[in-house]
Short mmCIF file of C-alpha atoms and ligand atoms in Angstrom, two decimals:
data_model
loop_
_atom_site.label_atom_id
_atom_site.label_comp_id
_atom_site.label_asym_id
_atom_site.label_seq_id
_atom_site.Cartn_x
_atom_site.Cartn_y
_atom_site.Cartn_z
CA MET E 151 -33.17 7.88 10.54
CA LYS E 152 -29.72 8.87 11.81
CA ASN E 153 -28.17 7.04 8.81
CA GLN E 154 -30.28 8.98 6.33
CA GLU E 155 -29.70 12.32 8.00
CA LEU E 156 -25.94 11.95 8.18
CA LEU E 157 -25.52 10.93 4.58
CA GLN E 158 -27.66 13.85 3.38
CA ARG E 159 -25.50 16.27 5.38
CA SER E 160 -22.36 14.60 4.07
CA LEU E 161 -23.46 14.95 0.45
CA LYS E 162 -24.06 18.66 1.03
CA ALA E 163 -20.83 19.48 2.87
CA VAL E 164 -18.19 16.84 2.08
CA TRP E 165 -16.47 16.29 -1.26
CA HIS E 166 -15.61 12.59 -1.07
CA PRO E 167 -12.33 11.21 -2.49
CA CYS E 168 -12.01 9.20 -5.68
CA THR E 169 -15.72 9.65 -6.37
CA GLN E 170 -17.95 11.03 -9.10
CA MET E 171 -20.27 12.68 -6.58
CA LYS E 172 -23.24 12.42 -8.95
CA ALA E 173 -23.02 8.63 -8.64
CA HIS E 174 -24.35 9.07 -5.11
CA GLU E 175 -27.71 10.03 -6.58
CA THR E 176 -28.26 6.29 -6.99
CA LEU E 177 -25.57 4.64 -4.86
CA PRO E 178 -25.97 5.63 -1.22
CA LEU E 179 -23.03 6.61 0.98
CA VAL E 180 -22.52 4.30 3.93
CA PRO E 181 -22.57 6.11 7.27
CA ILE E 182 -20.40 4.45 9.90
CA ALA E 183 -20.98 4.98 13.60
CA ARG E 184 -18.30 2.74 15.07
CA GLY E 185 -15.90 -0.10 14.39
CA GLU E 186 -14.84 -3.15 16.32
CA GLY E 187 -12.40 -5.78 15.10
CA VAL E 188 -13.14 -6.65 11.47
CA TRP E 189 -16.63 -5.11 11.66
CA LEU E 190 -17.95 -1.64 10.83
CA TYR E 191 -21.39 -0.63 12.22
CA ASP E 192 -23.83 1.96 10.93
CA PHE E 193 -26.25 3.89 13.17
CA GLU E 194 -29.08 1.40 12.77
CA GLY E 195 -27.46 -1.85 13.76
CA HIS E 196 -26.27 -3.05 10.33
CA ARG E 197 -22.72 -4.27 10.21
CA PHE E 198 -20.17 -4.79 7.42
CA LEU E 199 -17.15 -7.06 7.43
CA ASP E 200 -14.24 -4.82 6.40
CA ALA E 201 -12.70 -7.21 3.86
CA ILE E 202 -10.45 -4.49 2.42
CA SER E 203 -9.09 -3.11 5.70
CA SER E 204 -10.57 0.34 4.98
CA TRP E 205 -8.49 0.96 1.86
CA TRP E 206 -5.65 -1.35 2.94
CA VAL E 207 -4.69 0.51 6.10
CA ASN E 208 -6.09 -1.50 9.00
CA LEU E 209 -3.99 -4.36 10.39
CA PHE E 210 -5.32 -5.37 13.80
CA GLY E 211 -8.97 -4.47 13.64
CA HIS E 212 -10.94 -1.33 14.39
CA ALA E 213 -10.77 0.03 17.95
CA ASN E 214 -7.92 -2.30 18.83
CA PRO E 215 -7.62 -2.20 22.64
CA ARG E 216 -3.79 -2.25 22.64
CA ILE E 217 -3.38 0.54 20.10
CA ASN E 218 -6.13 2.54 21.83
CA ALA E 219 -4.32 2.25 25.17
CA ALA E 220 -1.00 3.39 23.67
CA LEU E 221 -2.68 6.39 22.07
CA ARG E 222 -4.48 7.37 25.30
CA ASP E 223 -1.14 7.27 27.10
CA GLN E 224 0.58 9.34 24.41
CA LEU E 225 -2.25 11.85 24.40
CA GLU E 226 -1.55 12.67 28.04
CA ARG E 227 2.16 13.27 27.33
CA LEU E 228 2.68 14.97 23.98
CA GLU E 229 0.29 15.32 21.07
CA HIS E 230 2.71 17.03 18.70
CA VAL E 231 5.94 18.93 18.40
CA MET E 232 7.74 20.00 15.23
CA LEU E 233 10.48 17.61 14.16
CA ALA E 234 12.87 20.22 12.74
CA GLY E 235 15.20 21.12 15.59
CA PHE E 236 13.24 18.95 18.07
CA THR E 237 12.83 15.25 18.74
CA HIS E 238 10.74 12.93 20.92
CA GLU E 239 10.70 9.36 22.16
CA PRO E 240 8.13 7.80 19.80
CA VAL E 241 9.92 8.94 16.63
CA VAL E 242 13.34 7.83 17.88
CA GLU E 243 12.13 4.45 19.04
CA LEU E 244 10.15 3.87 15.84
CA SER E 245 13.13 4.75 13.64
CA GLU E 246 15.40 2.39 15.60
CA LYS E 247 12.86 -0.45 15.43
CA LEU E 248 12.15 -0.04 11.70
CA SER E 249 15.85 0.13 10.86
CA ALA E 250 16.52 -3.01 12.90
CA LEU E 251 13.83 -4.78 10.85
CA THR E 252 15.75 -4.04 7.63
CA ASP E 253 19.04 -5.36 9.00
CA LYS E 254 20.82 -7.72 6.60
CA GLY E 255 24.08 -8.04 8.55
CA LYS E 256 26.35 -5.92 6.40
CA SER E 257 23.71 -3.44 5.29
CA ARG E 258 20.53 -1.85 6.60
CA LEU E 259 18.28 1.14 5.99
CA GLY E 260 19.46 3.13 8.98
CA HIS E 261 17.79 6.50 8.41
CA CYS E 262 14.06 7.27 8.54
CA PHE E 263 12.49 10.40 7.03
CA TYR E 264 8.84 11.03 7.91
CA ALA E 265 5.70 12.42 6.30
CA SER E 266 1.98 11.87 6.63
CA ASP E 267 0.65 10.17 3.51
CA GLY E 268 1.83 7.57 1.07
CA ALA E 269 2.01 9.99 -1.83
CA SER E 270 4.29 12.28 0.20
CA ALA E 271 6.60 9.33 0.85
CA THR E 272 6.81 8.75 -2.91
CA GLU E 273 7.58 12.44 -3.47
CA ILE E 274 10.32 12.29 -0.84
CA ALA E 275 11.94 9.18 -2.31
CA LEU E 276 11.89 10.69 -5.83
CA LYS E 277 13.32 14.01 -4.63
CA MET E 278 15.96 12.39 -2.41
CA SER E 279 17.14 10.17 -5.24
CA GLN E 280 17.55 13.04 -7.69
CA HIS E 281 19.16 15.25 -5.03
CA TYR E 282 21.59 12.45 -4.16
CA TRP E 283 22.80 12.29 -7.77
CA ARG E 284 23.03 16.09 -7.90
CA ASN E 285 25.10 16.11 -4.71
CA CYS E 286 27.30 13.40 -6.23
CA GLY E 287 27.96 15.44 -9.37
CA SER E 288 25.49 13.67 -11.70
CA PRO E 289 22.67 16.21 -12.08
CA ALA E 290 21.67 14.65 -15.40
CA LYS E 291 20.34 11.63 -13.52
CA ASN E 292 16.82 12.96 -12.94
CA ARG E 293 14.35 10.68 -14.73
CA TYR E 294 12.37 7.80 -13.27
CA VAL E 295 11.44 4.34 -14.47
CA SER E 296 8.23 2.67 -13.30
CA LEU E 297 6.25 -0.44 -14.20
CA ALA E 298 3.21 -0.64 -16.46
CA GLY E 299 0.14 -0.43 -14.23
CA SER E 300 2.11 1.19 -11.40
CA TYR E 301 0.44 3.21 -8.63
CA HIS E 302 2.50 5.42 -6.34
CA GLY E 303 0.00 8.05 -5.23
CA GLU E 304 -1.76 11.03 -6.74
CA THR E 305 0.17 14.19 -5.95
CA VAL E 306 1.76 15.62 -9.09
CA GLY E 307 5.21 14.01 -8.68
CA ALA E 308 3.80 10.65 -7.61
CA LEU E 309 1.23 10.72 -10.41
CA ALA E 310 4.07 11.12 -12.92
CA VAL E 311 5.26 7.60 -11.97
CA THR E 312 1.71 6.22 -11.76
CA ASP E 313 0.39 4.38 -14.81
CA VAL E 314 -3.38 4.50 -14.29
CA ALA E 315 -5.00 6.40 -17.15
CA LEU E 316 -8.14 7.17 -15.16
CA PHE E 317 -6.14 9.06 -12.54
CA ARG E 318 -3.57 10.58 -14.92
CA ASP E 319 -5.20 11.75 -18.10
CA ALA E 320 -6.89 14.91 -16.79
CA TYR E 321 -3.59 16.12 -15.35
CA ALA E 322 -1.29 15.03 -18.18
CA PRO E 323 -0.06 18.61 -18.87
CA LEU E 324 1.24 18.82 -15.30
CA LEU E 325 3.17 15.56 -15.35
CA ARG E 326 6.83 15.14 -16.16
CA PRO E 327 7.11 12.21 -18.60
CA GLY E 328 8.60 9.08 -17.07
CA ILE E 329 9.79 5.81 -18.59
CA THR E 330 7.50 2.80 -18.35
CA VAL E 331 8.77 -0.79 -18.51
CA PRO E 332 6.70 -4.01 -18.74
CA SER E 333 5.05 -5.28 -15.57
CA PRO E 334 6.12 -8.76 -14.39
CA ASP E 335 2.44 -9.52 -13.56
CA TRP E 336 2.36 -13.30 -14.14
CA ARG E 337 -1.08 -13.14 -15.76
CA LEU E 338 0.75 -11.71 -18.77
CA ALA E 339 3.08 -14.71 -19.10
CA ALA E 340 2.94 -16.72 -22.33
CA PRO E 341 1.08 -20.07 -22.17
CA GLY E 342 3.37 -22.52 -20.38
CA GLU E 343 5.78 -19.81 -19.20
CA SER E 344 6.39 -19.85 -15.42
CA PRO E 345 6.02 -16.66 -13.33
CA ALA E 346 9.81 -16.73 -12.73
CA ALA E 347 10.59 -17.13 -16.44
CA TYR E 348 8.25 -14.28 -17.26
CA ALA E 349 9.87 -12.15 -14.52
CA THR E 350 13.25 -12.84 -16.15
CA ARG E 351 11.88 -11.77 -19.53
CA CYS E 352 10.61 -8.50 -17.99
CA ALA E 353 13.98 -7.93 -16.28
CA LYS E 354 15.59 -8.21 -19.73
CA ALA E 355 13.25 -5.48 -20.96
CA LEU E 356 14.27 -3.40 -17.94
CA GLU E 357 17.92 -3.84 -18.86
CA GLU E 358 17.18 -2.75 -22.43
CA THR E 359 15.84 0.49 -20.95
CA LEU E 360 18.58 1.05 -18.37
CA ALA E 361 21.57 0.21 -20.58
CA PRO E 362 21.21 3.07 -23.07
CA GLN E 363 19.56 5.63 -20.76
CA HIS E 364 21.06 5.13 -17.30
CA ALA E 365 23.07 8.37 -17.46
CA GLU E 366 19.79 10.26 -17.19
CA ILE E 367 17.91 7.87 -14.87
CA ALA E 368 17.84 8.53 -11.11
CA ALA E 369 15.71 5.62 -9.94
CA LEU E 370 13.46 2.66 -10.68
CA ILE E 371 10.34 2.64 -8.51
CA VAL E 372 8.45 -0.63 -7.95
CA GLU E 373 5.66 -2.04 -5.80
CA PRO E 374 7.33 -5.27 -4.64
CA LEU E 375 5.41 -8.56 -5.19
CA VAL E 376 1.91 -7.07 -5.62
CA GLN E 377 0.81 -4.09 -7.70
CA CYS E 378 -2.31 -3.59 -5.66
CA ALA E 379 -4.04 -0.72 -7.46
CA ALA E 380 -3.47 -2.47 -10.80
CA GLY E 381 -5.90 -5.13 -9.55
CA MET E 382 -3.64 -7.16 -7.23
CA ALA E 383 -1.20 -8.01 -10.04
CA MET E 384 1.34 -10.42 -8.53
CA HIS E 385 4.86 -11.23 -9.66
CA ASP E 386 7.67 -13.60 -8.84
CA PRO E 387 10.37 -12.30 -6.43
CA GLU E 388 12.88 -13.16 -9.17
CA TYR E 389 12.00 -9.83 -10.78
CA LEU E 390 13.09 -7.93 -7.67
CA ARG E 391 16.36 -9.87 -7.45
CA GLN E 392 17.21 -9.08 -11.06
CA ALA E 393 16.04 -5.46 -10.75
CA ARG E 394 18.39 -5.04 -7.77
CA THR E 395 21.30 -6.43 -9.78
CA LEU E 396 20.51 -4.21 -12.76
CA CYS E 397 20.13 -1.09 -10.61
CA ASP E 398 23.57 -1.78 -9.11
CA ARG E 399 25.07 -2.41 -12.53
CA TYR E 400 23.72 0.83 -14.02
CA GLN E 401 23.96 3.04 -10.92
CA VAL E 402 20.23 3.59 -10.62
CA HIS E 403 18.45 3.73 -7.26
CA LEU E 404 15.85 1.11 -6.45
CA ILE E 405 12.81 2.60 -4.67
CA ALA E 406 10.56 -0.02 -3.07
CA ASP E 407 7.08 1.41 -2.59
CA GLU E 408 5.88 -0.85 0.24
CA ILE E 409 3.09 1.55 1.19
CA ALA E 410 0.48 -1.15 0.55
CA VAL E 411 2.57 -4.34 0.67
CA GLY E 412 4.72 -3.61 3.74
CA CYS E 413 3.88 -4.46 7.36
CA GLY E 414 3.31 -8.16 6.81
CA ARG E 415 0.75 -7.89 4.01
CA THR E 416 2.59 -10.22 1.62
CA GLY E 417 3.62 -12.74 4.29
CA SER E 418 6.99 -11.25 5.32
CA PHE E 419 7.29 -7.96 7.20
CA PHE E 420 8.71 -6.25 4.10
CA ALA E 421 7.84 -7.67 0.69
CA CYS E 422 11.48 -7.16 -0.44
CA GLN E 423 12.59 -9.77 2.09
CA GLN E 424 11.10 -12.49 -0.10
CA ALA E 425 13.67 -11.58 -2.74
CA ASP E 426 16.37 -11.18 -0.08
CA ILE E 427 17.23 -7.68 -1.30
CA LEU E 428 17.47 -4.22 0.21
CA PRO E 429 16.24 -1.27 -1.84
CA ASP E 430 17.98 2.13 -1.66
CA PHE E 431 14.70 3.69 -0.51
CA LEU E 432 11.80 1.93 1.15
CA CYS E 433 8.45 3.75 1.49
CA LEU E 434 5.96 2.73 4.18
CA SER E 435 2.54 4.14 5.07
CA LYS E 436 -1.01 2.70 5.28
CA GLY E 437 -0.58 -0.18 7.77
CA ILE E 438 2.38 1.30 9.61
CA SER E 439 0.10 3.10 12.09
CA GLY E 440 -2.23 0.09 12.28
CA GLY E 441 -4.68 2.08 10.17
CA TYR E 442 -5.14 4.71 12.89
CA LEU E 443 -3.38 7.90 11.84
CA PRO E 444 -1.70 9.32 8.73
CA LEU E 445 1.98 8.44 8.86
CA SER E 446 4.56 7.63 6.21
CA VAL E 447 8.25 6.84 6.31
CA VAL E 448 11.02 6.78 3.74
CA MET E 449 13.92 4.63 4.88
CA THR E 450 17.32 4.86 3.26
CA THR E 451 20.97 3.83 3.48
CA ASP E 452 24.02 5.42 5.13
CA GLU E 453 25.38 6.05 1.68
CA VAL E 454 22.43 8.22 0.67
CA TYR E 455 22.36 9.95 4.05
CA GLN E 456 26.08 10.79 3.87
CA ALA E 457 25.70 12.41 0.46
CA PHE E 458 23.55 15.11 2.12
CA TYR E 459 25.73 15.51 5.24
CA ALA E 460 27.86 18.60 4.66
CA ASP E 461 28.55 22.19 5.66
CA GLU E 462 26.48 23.67 2.81
CA VAL E 463 22.80 23.98 3.60
CA THR E 464 21.90 23.46 -0.06
CA ARG E 465 23.25 19.90 0.07
CA ALA E 466 20.69 19.13 2.79
CA PHE E 467 17.28 17.62 2.17
CA LEU E 468 15.16 20.73 2.71
CA HIS E 469 11.79 19.01 2.59
CA SER E 470 9.17 19.16 5.34
CA HIS E 471 5.53 18.66 6.19
CA SER E 472 3.97 20.31 9.24
CA TYR E 473 3.02 17.00 10.87
CA THR E 474 6.26 15.16 10.03
CA GLY E 475 6.89 12.50 12.68
CA ASN E 476 3.73 13.26 14.66
CA PRO E 477 4.11 11.63 18.12
CA LEU E 478 0.60 10.18 18.22
CA ALA E 479 1.03 8.55 14.81
CA CYS E 480 4.48 7.21 15.77
CA ARG E 481 3.06 5.85 19.01
CA ALA E 482 0.31 4.04 17.08
CA ALA E 483 3.06 2.59 14.88
CA LEU E 484 5.03 1.43 17.93
CA ALA E 485 1.93 -0.27 19.32
CA THR E 486 1.46 -1.92 15.93
CA LEU E 487 5.05 -3.22 15.87
CA ALA E 488 4.64 -4.47 19.45
CA ILE E 489 1.67 -6.59 18.35
CA PHE E 490 3.80 -8.10 15.56
CA GLU E 491 6.37 -9.16 18.15
CA GLU E 492 4.07 -10.24 20.98
CA ASP E 493 1.64 -12.27 18.86
CA ASP E 494 3.98 -13.79 16.26
CA VAL E 495 1.65 -12.30 13.69
CA LEU E 496 3.42 -13.56 10.56
CA ALA E 497 3.09 -17.20 11.72
CA ALA E 498 -0.56 -16.71 12.73
CA ASN E 499 -1.27 -15.17 9.31
CA ARG E 500 0.20 -18.23 7.58
CA ARG E 501 -2.39 -20.35 9.40
CA ARG E 502 -5.14 -17.85 8.52
CA ALA E 503 -4.10 -17.89 4.87
CA ALA E 504 -4.08 -21.70 4.75
CA PHE E 505 -7.61 -21.79 6.18
CA LEU E 506 -8.95 -19.15 3.82
CA ASN E 507 -7.31 -20.79 0.80
CA GLN E 508 -8.94 -24.06 1.66
CA ARG E 509 -12.38 -22.45 2.11
CA ALA E 510 -11.98 -20.35 -1.04
CA VAL E 511 -11.75 -23.39 -3.33
CA VAL E 512 -15.43 -22.76 -4.16
CA LEU E 513 -14.41 -19.38 -5.56
CA ALA E 514 -11.19 -20.52 -7.22
CA THR E 515 -12.99 -23.30 -9.12
CA HIS E 516 -16.08 -21.28 -10.07
CA SER E 517 -16.69 -21.38 -13.82
CA CYS E 518 -16.61 -17.57 -14.12
CA VAL E 519 -13.49 -17.06 -12.02
CA ARG E 520 -10.03 -16.73 -13.51
CA ASN E 521 -6.55 -16.33 -11.99
CA PHE E 522 -7.43 -16.97 -8.36
CA ARG E 523 -4.31 -15.83 -6.52
CA ASN E 524 -2.98 -15.34 -3.01
CA GLN E 525 0.10 -13.66 -1.57
CA GLY E 526 0.26 -13.50 2.23
CA MET E 527 -2.90 -11.71 3.37
CA ILE E 528 -4.02 -10.67 -0.12
CA TRP E 529 -6.43 -12.70 -2.25
CA ALA E 530 -7.78 -11.81 -5.67
CA PHE E 531 -9.59 -13.29 -8.65
CA ASP E 532 -10.83 -11.98 -11.98
CA VAL E 533 -14.48 -12.37 -12.97
CA ASP E 534 -15.39 -13.32 -16.53
CA SER E 535 -18.00 -10.70 -17.43
CA ASP E 536 -18.51 -7.96 -20.00
CA ASP E 537 -20.65 -5.88 -17.68
CA PRO E 538 -18.94 -2.50 -17.14
CA LEU E 539 -21.11 -1.97 -14.06
CA LEU E 540 -19.88 -5.20 -12.44
CA PRO E 541 -17.61 -3.54 -9.84
CA ARG E 542 -20.32 -1.19 -8.71
CA ARG E 543 -23.02 -3.87 -8.66
CA ALA E 544 -20.75 -6.23 -6.73
CA PHE E 545 -19.94 -3.48 -4.22
CA ALA E 546 -23.66 -2.78 -3.65
CA ALA E 547 -24.62 -6.46 -3.51
CA ALA E 548 -21.85 -7.13 -1.00
CA LEU E 549 -23.03 -4.28 1.27
CA GLU E 550 -26.52 -5.79 1.23
CA ARG E 551 -24.93 -8.96 2.55
CA GLY E 552 -22.89 -7.28 5.28
CA LEU E 553 -19.62 -7.26 3.40
CA LEU E 554 -17.34 -4.40 2.40
CA LEU E 555 -15.77 -5.36 -0.96
CA ARG E 556 -14.50 -2.83 -3.47
CA PRO E 557 -13.64 -4.59 -6.75
CA ILE E 558 -11.06 -3.00 -9.05
CA GLY E 559 -12.49 -3.43 -12.54
CA ASN E 560 -13.34 -7.12 -12.83
CA THR E 561 -10.95 -8.07 -10.02
CA VAL E 562 -12.51 -8.97 -6.70
CA TYR E 563 -10.02 -9.01 -3.84
CA PHE E 564 -9.78 -9.58 -0.10
CA MET E 565 -7.29 -7.72 2.07
CA PRO E 566 -8.70 -8.38 5.53
CA PRO E 567 -7.32 -7.18 8.88
CA TYR E 568 -4.94 -9.67 10.53
CA VAL E 569 -7.47 -10.42 13.26
CA ILE E 570 -10.05 -12.12 11.03
CA GLY E 571 -11.25 -15.34 12.64
CA GLU E 572 -12.36 -18.61 11.04
CA GLU E 573 -16.06 -17.88 11.38
CA ASP E 574 -15.61 -14.50 9.69
CA MET E 575 -13.52 -16.08 6.91
CA ASP E 576 -16.37 -18.52 6.29
CA PHE E 577 -18.78 -15.58 6.16
CA LEU E 578 -16.46 -13.73 3.77
CA VAL E 579 -16.20 -16.62 1.31
CA GLY E 580 -19.87 -17.61 1.56
CA GLN E 581 -21.17 -14.09 1.00
CA THR E 582 -18.68 -13.42 -1.80
CA LEU E 583 -19.88 -16.53 -3.60
CA ALA E 584 -23.47 -15.34 -3.19
CA VAL E 585 -22.54 -11.88 -4.51
CA LEU E 586 -20.85 -13.48 -7.50
CA GLU E 587 -23.89 -15.59 -8.34
CA GLU E 588 -26.13 -12.56 -7.95
CA VAL E 589 -24.15 -10.20 -10.19
CA LEU E 590 -23.57 -12.86 -12.84
CA ALA E 591 -27.24 -13.87 -12.93
CA VAL E 592 -28.33 -10.62 -14.64
C1 LIG F 659 -2.03 3.92 -1.35
C2 LIG F 659 -0.74 3.90 -2.06
C3 LIG F 659 0.02 5.06 -2.25
C4 LIG F 659 -0.47 6.42 -1.83
O1 LIG F 659 -0.70 6.54 -0.47
P1 LIG F 659 -1.69 7.68 0.05
O2 LIG F 659 -1.59 7.62 1.53
O3 LIG F 659 -3.06 7.30 -0.45
O4 LIG F 659 -1.23 8.97 -0.52
C5 LIG F 659 1.24 4.94 -2.88
N1 LIG F 659 1.70 3.75 -3.30
C6 LIG F 659 1.00 2.61 -3.14
C7 LIG F 659 1.59 1.32 -3.60
C8 LIG F 659 -0.25 2.64 -2.54
O5 LIG F 659 -0.97 1.53 -2.43
#
């Protein structure tokens, strides 16, 4: 009863994101009363395994006792103060800790600029890059290069470097044209071509773009290792190594959008570490607060920071959001980083991934499954089917079986919280197989 009542009220009063609201005439909303660990519960005792970490944000489960305790403590001290002209312990400590994590001996990303959402982090990185070149006397460097299938958020600036027609087309008149280069997604490799060889071929295409146009290009923006919104498109780290070299050669900034892939998701804390490179800008959001509160960070180098450090106010980065560096969100992030340290999370995730890979052989070898792939705590496979309703039917069938899946096109993926246990991984694979059989049977 409570379920039904709440979803009726929601449909009247709430405009839900990324949704054709009319679709809810046939596909019910899912009311959630509470969460615990990897499980979400409705008001009537049904539960759903959150196999996509609530849109890729949750790391250590819902209602995590350690993050809850940190937030309760912070709540008693300071809920918020503006960050212009003021500072506080959580934001200082978080900036120091994040910078230390980027340390590569001679270089590090020593300066953290804050916002609330991923898209704002993208906007900040784009603006900072262009403003850097302006401050350095190269105002013509103001265009951006992004990969085919890229996703960097949906505000107007971020959408201009996002290559998803469904999100872009309606707003095309608002968007400043960017430059798109081929994606190193290894599914696009020629027969017999290795992911690394294909990455090298795509890096050549990147050079063919940068060489003639670099005088007007500010930055290349990439999602390192996994283009999640493109359907968990994965590439070899060789692409990132070569992109770093090319960006140096042509004086173009490298922006790593680690909003989805940062915080251990790909197996290392930052995805860029697997290519042993540092970007000029690194964007974090989603998992950084453990999936608790909106928080995003753009990290950058001393060199960029110094280009803004001057007597003239117009050389400064005059960008702000009201909740920039919110103490509660920073405190949730500190509690999240503490769990990484205390529990040796990256090593534990390697064991989790090995277990899930072994159990998922039934999916990987299914006759209708193509391109089964895994990177850290991300799994994905493509389903052979011409049914345009497949994603929606799979979503509904999974819910019936106590599983929250949200396929992207024909790609089914898992991005579970880092606290998923063996029993729950068995449930995940078993129910996914059942969902697959069910949606393919029609
Ligand atoms: C989710 C996402 C964004 C946008 O973040 P929001 O918080 O949704 O604005 C940007 N880039 C990538 C790679 C993302 O996955």
